[in-house]
Tab-separated table of C-alpha atoms in Angstrom:
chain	number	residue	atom	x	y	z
U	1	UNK	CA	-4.886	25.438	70.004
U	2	UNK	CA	-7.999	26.731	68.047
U	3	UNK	CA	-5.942	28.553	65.470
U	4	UNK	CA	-4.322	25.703	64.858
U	5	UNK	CA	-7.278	23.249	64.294
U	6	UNK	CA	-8.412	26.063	61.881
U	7	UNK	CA	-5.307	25.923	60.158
U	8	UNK	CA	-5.778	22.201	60.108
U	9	UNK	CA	-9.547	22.418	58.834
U	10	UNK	CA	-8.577	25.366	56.222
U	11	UNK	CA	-5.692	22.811	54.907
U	12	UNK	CA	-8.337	20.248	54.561
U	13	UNK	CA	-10.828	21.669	52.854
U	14	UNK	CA	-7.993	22.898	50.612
U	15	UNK	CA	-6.797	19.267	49.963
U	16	UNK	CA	-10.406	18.516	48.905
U	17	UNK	CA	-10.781	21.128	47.173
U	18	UNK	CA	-7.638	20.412	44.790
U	19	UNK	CA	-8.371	17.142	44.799
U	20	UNK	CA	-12.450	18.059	43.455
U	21	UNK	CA	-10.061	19.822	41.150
U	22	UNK	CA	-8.150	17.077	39.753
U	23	UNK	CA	-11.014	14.736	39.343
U	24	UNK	CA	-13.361	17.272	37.522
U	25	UNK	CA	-10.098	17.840	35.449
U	26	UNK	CA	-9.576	14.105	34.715
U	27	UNK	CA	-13.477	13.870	33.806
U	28	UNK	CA	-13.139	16.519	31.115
U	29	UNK	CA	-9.624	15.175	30.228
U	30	UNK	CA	-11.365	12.163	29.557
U	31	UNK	CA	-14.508	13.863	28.249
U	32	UNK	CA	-12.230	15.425	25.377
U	33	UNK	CA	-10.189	12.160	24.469
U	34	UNK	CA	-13.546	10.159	23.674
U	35	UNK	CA	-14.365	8.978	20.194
U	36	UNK	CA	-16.750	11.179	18.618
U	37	UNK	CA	-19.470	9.490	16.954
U	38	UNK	CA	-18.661	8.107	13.667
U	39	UNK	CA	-20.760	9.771	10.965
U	40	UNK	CA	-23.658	7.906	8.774
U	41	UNK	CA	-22.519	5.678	6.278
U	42	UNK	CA	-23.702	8.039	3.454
U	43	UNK	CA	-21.787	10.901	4.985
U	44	UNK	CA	-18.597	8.702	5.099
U	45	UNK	CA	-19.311	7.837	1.633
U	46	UNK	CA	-20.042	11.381	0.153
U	47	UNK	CA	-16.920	12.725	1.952
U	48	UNK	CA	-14.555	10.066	0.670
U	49	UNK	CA	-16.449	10.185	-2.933
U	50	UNK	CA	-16.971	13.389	-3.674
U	51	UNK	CA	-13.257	15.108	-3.589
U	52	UNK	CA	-11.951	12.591	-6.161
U	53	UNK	CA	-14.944	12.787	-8.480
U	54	UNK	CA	-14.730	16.806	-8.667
U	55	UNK	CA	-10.726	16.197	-9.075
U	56	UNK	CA	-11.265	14.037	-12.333
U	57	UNK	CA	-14.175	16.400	-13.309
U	58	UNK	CA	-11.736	19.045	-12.927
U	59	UNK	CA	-9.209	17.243	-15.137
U	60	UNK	CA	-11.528	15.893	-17.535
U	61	UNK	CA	-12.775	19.489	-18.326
U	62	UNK	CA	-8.829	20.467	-19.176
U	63	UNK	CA	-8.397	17.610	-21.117
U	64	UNK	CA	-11.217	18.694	-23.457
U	65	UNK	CA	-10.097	22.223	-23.312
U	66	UNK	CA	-6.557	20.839	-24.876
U	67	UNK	CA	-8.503	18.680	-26.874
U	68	UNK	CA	-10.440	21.831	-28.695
U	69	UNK	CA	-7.683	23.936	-28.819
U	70	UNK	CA	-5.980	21.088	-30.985
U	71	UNK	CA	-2.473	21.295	-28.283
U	72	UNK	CA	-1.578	18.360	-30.618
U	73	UNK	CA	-2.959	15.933	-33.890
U	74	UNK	CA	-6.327	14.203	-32.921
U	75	UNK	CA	-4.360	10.850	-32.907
U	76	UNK	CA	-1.649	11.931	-30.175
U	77	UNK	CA	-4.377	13.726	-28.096
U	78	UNK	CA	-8.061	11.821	-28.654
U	79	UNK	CA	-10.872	13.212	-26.585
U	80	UNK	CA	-12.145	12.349	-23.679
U	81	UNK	CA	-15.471	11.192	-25.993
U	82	UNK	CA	-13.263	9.191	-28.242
U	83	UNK	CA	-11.340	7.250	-25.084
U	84	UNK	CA	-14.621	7.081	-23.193
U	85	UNK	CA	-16.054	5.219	-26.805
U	86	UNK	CA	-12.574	2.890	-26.563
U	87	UNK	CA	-12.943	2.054	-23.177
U	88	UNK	CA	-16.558	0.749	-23.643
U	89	UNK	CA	-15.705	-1.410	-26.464
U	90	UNK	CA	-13.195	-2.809	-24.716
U	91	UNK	CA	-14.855	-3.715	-21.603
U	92	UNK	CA	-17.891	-5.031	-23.817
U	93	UNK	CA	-15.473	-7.119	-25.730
U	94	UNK	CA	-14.451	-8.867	-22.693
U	95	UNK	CA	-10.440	-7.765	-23.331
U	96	UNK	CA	-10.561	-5.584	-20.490
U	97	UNK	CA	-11.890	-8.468	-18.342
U	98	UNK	CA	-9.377	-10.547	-19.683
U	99	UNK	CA	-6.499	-8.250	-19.410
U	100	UNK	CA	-7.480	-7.393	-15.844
U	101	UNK	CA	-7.496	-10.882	-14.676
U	102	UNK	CA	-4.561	-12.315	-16.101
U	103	UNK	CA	-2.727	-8.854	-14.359
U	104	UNK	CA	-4.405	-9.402	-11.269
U	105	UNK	CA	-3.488	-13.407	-11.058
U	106	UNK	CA	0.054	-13.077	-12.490
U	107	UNK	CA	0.240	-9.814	-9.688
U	108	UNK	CA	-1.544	-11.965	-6.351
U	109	UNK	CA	1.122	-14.832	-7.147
U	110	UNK	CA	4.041	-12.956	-7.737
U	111	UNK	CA	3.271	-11.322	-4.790
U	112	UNK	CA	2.691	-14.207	-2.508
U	113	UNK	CA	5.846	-15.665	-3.350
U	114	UNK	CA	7.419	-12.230	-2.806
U	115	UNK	CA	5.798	-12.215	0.737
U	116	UNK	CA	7.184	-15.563	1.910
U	117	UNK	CA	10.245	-14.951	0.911
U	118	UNK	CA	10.227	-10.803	2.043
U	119	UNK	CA	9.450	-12.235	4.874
U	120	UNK	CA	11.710	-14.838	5.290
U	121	UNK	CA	14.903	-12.712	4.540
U	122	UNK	CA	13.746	-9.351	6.573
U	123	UNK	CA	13.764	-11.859	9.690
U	124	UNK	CA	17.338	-13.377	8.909
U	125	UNK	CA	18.860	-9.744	8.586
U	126	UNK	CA	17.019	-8.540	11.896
U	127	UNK	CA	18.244	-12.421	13.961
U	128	UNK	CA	21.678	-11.612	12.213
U	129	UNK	CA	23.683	-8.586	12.911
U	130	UNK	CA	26.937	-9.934	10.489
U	131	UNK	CA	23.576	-11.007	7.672
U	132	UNK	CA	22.347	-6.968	8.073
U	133	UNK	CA	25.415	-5.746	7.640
U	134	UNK	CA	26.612	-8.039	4.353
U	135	UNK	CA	23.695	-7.858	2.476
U	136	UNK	CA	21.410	-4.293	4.120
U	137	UNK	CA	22.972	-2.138	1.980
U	138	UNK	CA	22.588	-4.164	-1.304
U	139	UNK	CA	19.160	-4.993	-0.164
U	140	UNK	CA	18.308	-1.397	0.045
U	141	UNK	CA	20.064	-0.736	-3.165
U	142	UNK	CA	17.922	-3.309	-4.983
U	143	UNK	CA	14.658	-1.526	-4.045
U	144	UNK	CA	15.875	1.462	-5.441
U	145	UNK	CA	16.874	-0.004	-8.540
U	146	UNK	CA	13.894	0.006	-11.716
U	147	UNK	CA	12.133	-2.960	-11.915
U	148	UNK	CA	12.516	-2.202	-15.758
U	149	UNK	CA	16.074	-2.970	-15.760
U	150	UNK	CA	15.674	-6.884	-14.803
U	151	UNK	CA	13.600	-7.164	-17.856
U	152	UNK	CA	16.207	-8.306	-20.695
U	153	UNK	CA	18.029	-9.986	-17.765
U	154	UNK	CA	14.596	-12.266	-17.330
U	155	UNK	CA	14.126	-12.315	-20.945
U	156	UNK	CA	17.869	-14.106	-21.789
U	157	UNK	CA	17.102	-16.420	-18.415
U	158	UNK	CA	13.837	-18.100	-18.840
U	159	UNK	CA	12.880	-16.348	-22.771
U	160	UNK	CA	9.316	-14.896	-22.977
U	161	UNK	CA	7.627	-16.958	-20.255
U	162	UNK	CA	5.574	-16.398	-16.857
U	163	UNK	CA	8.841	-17.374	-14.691
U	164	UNK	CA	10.503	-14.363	-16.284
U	165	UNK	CA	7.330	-12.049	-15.687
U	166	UNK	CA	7.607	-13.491	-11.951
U	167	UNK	CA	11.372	-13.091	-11.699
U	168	UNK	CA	10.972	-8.902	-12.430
U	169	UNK	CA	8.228	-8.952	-9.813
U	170	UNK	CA	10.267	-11.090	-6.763
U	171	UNK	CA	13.443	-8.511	-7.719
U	172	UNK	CA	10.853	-5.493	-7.658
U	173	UNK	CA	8.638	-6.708	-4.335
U	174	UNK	CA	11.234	-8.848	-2.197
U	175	UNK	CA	13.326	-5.856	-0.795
U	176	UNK	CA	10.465	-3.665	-0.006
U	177	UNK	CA	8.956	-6.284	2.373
U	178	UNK	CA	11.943	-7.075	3.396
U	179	UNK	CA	13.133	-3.231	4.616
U	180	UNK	CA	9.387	-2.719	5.913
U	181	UNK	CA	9.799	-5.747	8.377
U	182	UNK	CA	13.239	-4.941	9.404
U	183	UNK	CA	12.172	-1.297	9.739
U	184	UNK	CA	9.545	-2.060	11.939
U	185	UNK	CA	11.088	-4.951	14.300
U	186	UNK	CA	13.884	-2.091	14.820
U	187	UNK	CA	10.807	0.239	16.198
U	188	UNK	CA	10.113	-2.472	18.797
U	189	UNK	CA	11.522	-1.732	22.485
U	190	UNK	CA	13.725	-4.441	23.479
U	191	UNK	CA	11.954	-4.619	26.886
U	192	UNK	CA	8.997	-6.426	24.921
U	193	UNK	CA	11.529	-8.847	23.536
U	194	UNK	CA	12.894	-9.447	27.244
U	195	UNK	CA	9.353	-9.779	28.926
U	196	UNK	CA	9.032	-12.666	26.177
U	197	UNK	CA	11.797	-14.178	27.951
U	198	UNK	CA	11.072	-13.919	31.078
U	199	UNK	CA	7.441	-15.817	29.826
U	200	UNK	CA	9.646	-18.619	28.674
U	201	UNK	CA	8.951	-18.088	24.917
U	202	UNK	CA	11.446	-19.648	22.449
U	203	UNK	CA	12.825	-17.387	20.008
U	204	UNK	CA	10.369	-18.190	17.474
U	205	UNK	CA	7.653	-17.787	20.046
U	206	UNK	CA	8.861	-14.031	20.472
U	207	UNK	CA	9.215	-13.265	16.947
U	208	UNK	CA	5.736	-14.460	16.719
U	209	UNK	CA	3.733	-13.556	19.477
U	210	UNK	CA	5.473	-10.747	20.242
U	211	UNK	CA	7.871	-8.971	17.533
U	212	UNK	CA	5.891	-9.545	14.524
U	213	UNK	CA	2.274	-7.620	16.424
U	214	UNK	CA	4.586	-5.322	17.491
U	215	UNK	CA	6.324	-4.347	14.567
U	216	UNK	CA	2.785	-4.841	12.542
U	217	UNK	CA	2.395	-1.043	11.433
U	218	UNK	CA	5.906	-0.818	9.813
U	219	UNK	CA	5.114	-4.477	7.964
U	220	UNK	CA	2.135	-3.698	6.856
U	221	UNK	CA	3.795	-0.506	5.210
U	222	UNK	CA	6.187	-2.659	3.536
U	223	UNK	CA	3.772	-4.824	2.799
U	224	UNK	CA	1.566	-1.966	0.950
U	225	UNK	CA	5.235	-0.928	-0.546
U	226	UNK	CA	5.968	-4.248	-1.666
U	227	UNK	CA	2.700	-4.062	-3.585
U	228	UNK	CA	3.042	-1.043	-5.559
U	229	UNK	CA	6.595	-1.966	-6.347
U	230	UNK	CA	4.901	-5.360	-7.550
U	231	UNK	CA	2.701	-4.190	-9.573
U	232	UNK	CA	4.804	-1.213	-11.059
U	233	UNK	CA	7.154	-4.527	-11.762
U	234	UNK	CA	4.728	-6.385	-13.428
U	235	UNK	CA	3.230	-3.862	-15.849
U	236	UNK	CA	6.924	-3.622	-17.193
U	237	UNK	CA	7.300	-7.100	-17.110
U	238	UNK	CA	4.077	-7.684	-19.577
U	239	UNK	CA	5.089	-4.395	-21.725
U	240	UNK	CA	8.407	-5.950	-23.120
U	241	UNK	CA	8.098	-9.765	-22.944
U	242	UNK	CA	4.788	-10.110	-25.295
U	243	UNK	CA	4.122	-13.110	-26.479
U	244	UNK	CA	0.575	-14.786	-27.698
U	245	UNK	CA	1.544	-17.587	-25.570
U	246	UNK	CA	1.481	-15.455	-22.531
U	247	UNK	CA	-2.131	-14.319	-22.556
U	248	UNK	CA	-3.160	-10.986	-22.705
U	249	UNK	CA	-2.331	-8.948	-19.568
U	250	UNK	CA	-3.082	-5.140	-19.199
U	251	UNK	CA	0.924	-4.392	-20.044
U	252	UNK	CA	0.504	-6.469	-23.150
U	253	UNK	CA	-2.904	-3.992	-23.732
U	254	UNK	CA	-0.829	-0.903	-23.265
U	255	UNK	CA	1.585	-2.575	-25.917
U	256	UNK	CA	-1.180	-3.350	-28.460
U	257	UNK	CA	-2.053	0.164	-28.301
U	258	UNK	CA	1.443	1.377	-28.462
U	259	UNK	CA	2.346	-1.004	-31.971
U	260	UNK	CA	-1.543	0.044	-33.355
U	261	UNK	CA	-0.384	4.133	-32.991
U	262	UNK	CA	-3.971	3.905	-31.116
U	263	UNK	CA	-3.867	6.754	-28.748
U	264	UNK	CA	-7.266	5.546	-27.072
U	265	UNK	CA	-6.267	2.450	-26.253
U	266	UNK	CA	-2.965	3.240	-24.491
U	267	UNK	CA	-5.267	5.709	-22.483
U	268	UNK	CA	-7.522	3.107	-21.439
U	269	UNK	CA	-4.905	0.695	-21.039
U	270	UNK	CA	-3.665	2.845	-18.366
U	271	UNK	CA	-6.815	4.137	-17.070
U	272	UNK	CA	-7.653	0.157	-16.269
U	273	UNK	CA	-4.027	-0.097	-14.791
U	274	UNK	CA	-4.682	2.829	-12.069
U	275	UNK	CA	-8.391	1.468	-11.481
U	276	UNK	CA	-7.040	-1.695	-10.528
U	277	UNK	CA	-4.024	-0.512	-8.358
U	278	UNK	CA	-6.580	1.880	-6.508
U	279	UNK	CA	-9.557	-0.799	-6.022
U	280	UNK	CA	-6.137	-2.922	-4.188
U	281	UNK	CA	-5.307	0.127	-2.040
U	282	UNK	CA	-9.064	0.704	-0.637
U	283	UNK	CA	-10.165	-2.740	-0.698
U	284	UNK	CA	-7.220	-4.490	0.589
U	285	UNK	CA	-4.368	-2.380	2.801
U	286	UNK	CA	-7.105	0.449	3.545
U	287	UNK	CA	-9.074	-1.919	5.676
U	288	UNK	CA	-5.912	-3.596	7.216
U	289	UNK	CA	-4.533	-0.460	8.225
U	290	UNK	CA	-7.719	1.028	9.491
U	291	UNK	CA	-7.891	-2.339	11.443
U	292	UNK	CA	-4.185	-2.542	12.779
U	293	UNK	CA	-5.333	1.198	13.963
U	294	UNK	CA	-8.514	0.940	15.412
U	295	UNK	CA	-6.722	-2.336	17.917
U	296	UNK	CA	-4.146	-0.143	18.793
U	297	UNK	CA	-6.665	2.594	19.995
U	298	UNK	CA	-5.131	5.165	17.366
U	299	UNK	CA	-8.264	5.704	14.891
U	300	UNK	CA	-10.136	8.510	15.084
U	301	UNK	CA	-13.021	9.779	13.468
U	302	UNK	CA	-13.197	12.919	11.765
């Protein structure tokens, strides 16, 4: 009878013991998965800032080096001096201004329009199976296919007017939105389309209280997809259909400098194009993804 109330008490204290166990593992379990603290805003700032600065330092430098060693004529290769000179004139001038925001309006309309309609046609082909399979694959094959290649297709449409600038840019943004959404609604279990159901949700209820936040992380890459392919679109839109009556876009720059033989130019013409496309990527979709992130408990600090 003793020996086996010490058995007992020995199994107890060994049940407490593992269970002590568990908890103290749990606590450091839990210990290890919390956020660290994020870092000061300087910090943040100096490790985002600096890498890119000492890239273009770095390039900068070789460009010179090519420069002095004369790798070709002075008016195929300027220096960096002679662009730098360029670049200032033109943004004293107020062309750059006015290149930058005729882009940038011409770009954020095309690419509303592009959105609604993205949109629009990546929730018909996910609602209809016979839709996906009639029109995925040409879809697909559309956002593979160079923007360029509308261009004289435009043109002979609408001649050299802003509905044939926006035509390249729908052809060039539509299927990329269109694949992102589809892409991500496919990602979403189909128990979270049930439970909808079951909560008495219509079918556009689902789609948006439930599919669309679901599927947000694959959008929103579409949606940053749909952009680049938007405003890839619309640079080769405003290098071919130039016209006075058009205003003076940063594709019609890159043109002036290409007709002038005016190396400079065409360098700052595209130096103004990647400025643009990378103040969209950190102002814009940077912060949305951080966001759609940080609410799904995925962010970390590092």
């Amino acid at each position: 009878m003793a020996t086996d109330l010490q058995r007992g008490t020995r199994a107890d204290a060994g049940n407490v013991a593992e269970e002590r166990a568990v908890v103290a593992g749990l606590d450091e379990l839990g210990t290890d998965l919390a956020l660290p603290p994020r870092p000061a805003i300087g910090r943040r700032l100096l490790r985002s800032a600096l890498p890119p600065l000492l890239f273009l330092a770095a390039l900068v430098g070789i460009w010179q080096l090519a420069y002095l060693a004369k790798l070709k004529p002075s008016y195929a290769l300027p220096g960096p001096a002679d662009v730098a000179q360029v670049f200032w004139e033109t943004v004293q001038d107020g062309r750059a201004a006015e290149a930058i925001w005729t882009s940038l309006s011409r770009g954020a309309i095309g690419f509303a329009l592009s959105l609604v309609i993205g949109t629009l046609l990546g929730l018909a082909m996910w609602g209809s199976r016979w839709l996906r399979a009639a029109i995925g694959p040409i879809v697909s094959g559309l956002q593979s296919l160079p923007s360029v290649a509308w261009v004289p297709a435009a043109i002979i449409w609408f001649q050299l007017s802003d509905a044939a600038i926006y035509t390249v840019v729908l052809l060039g943004a539509v299927p990329s939105i269109a694949n992102g959404l589809l892409s991500g609604m496919k990602q979403v279990p189909p128990l979270f389309d049930r439970v909808g159901r079951v909560l008495g949700l219509s079918a556009v209820g689902r789609v948006r209280h439930v599919l669309l936040p679901a599927a947000l992380p694959g959008y929103l890459g579409g949606l940053r997809q749909g952009w680049a392919f938007a405003w890839r679109s619309l640079m080769a839109a405003e290098l071919i259909t130039y016209s006075p009556k058009l205003g003076q876009g940063l594709g019609q720059l890159l043109n002036i400098g290409r007709e002038l033989s005016q190396m400079s130019l065409v360098i700052t013409s595209i130096a103004l194009i990647l400025v643009v496309g990378v103040a969209i990527e950190l102002l814009v979709f940077a912060p949305l993804e951080r966001g759609v992130l940080a609410r799904r408990g995925l962010t970390t600090s590092r």
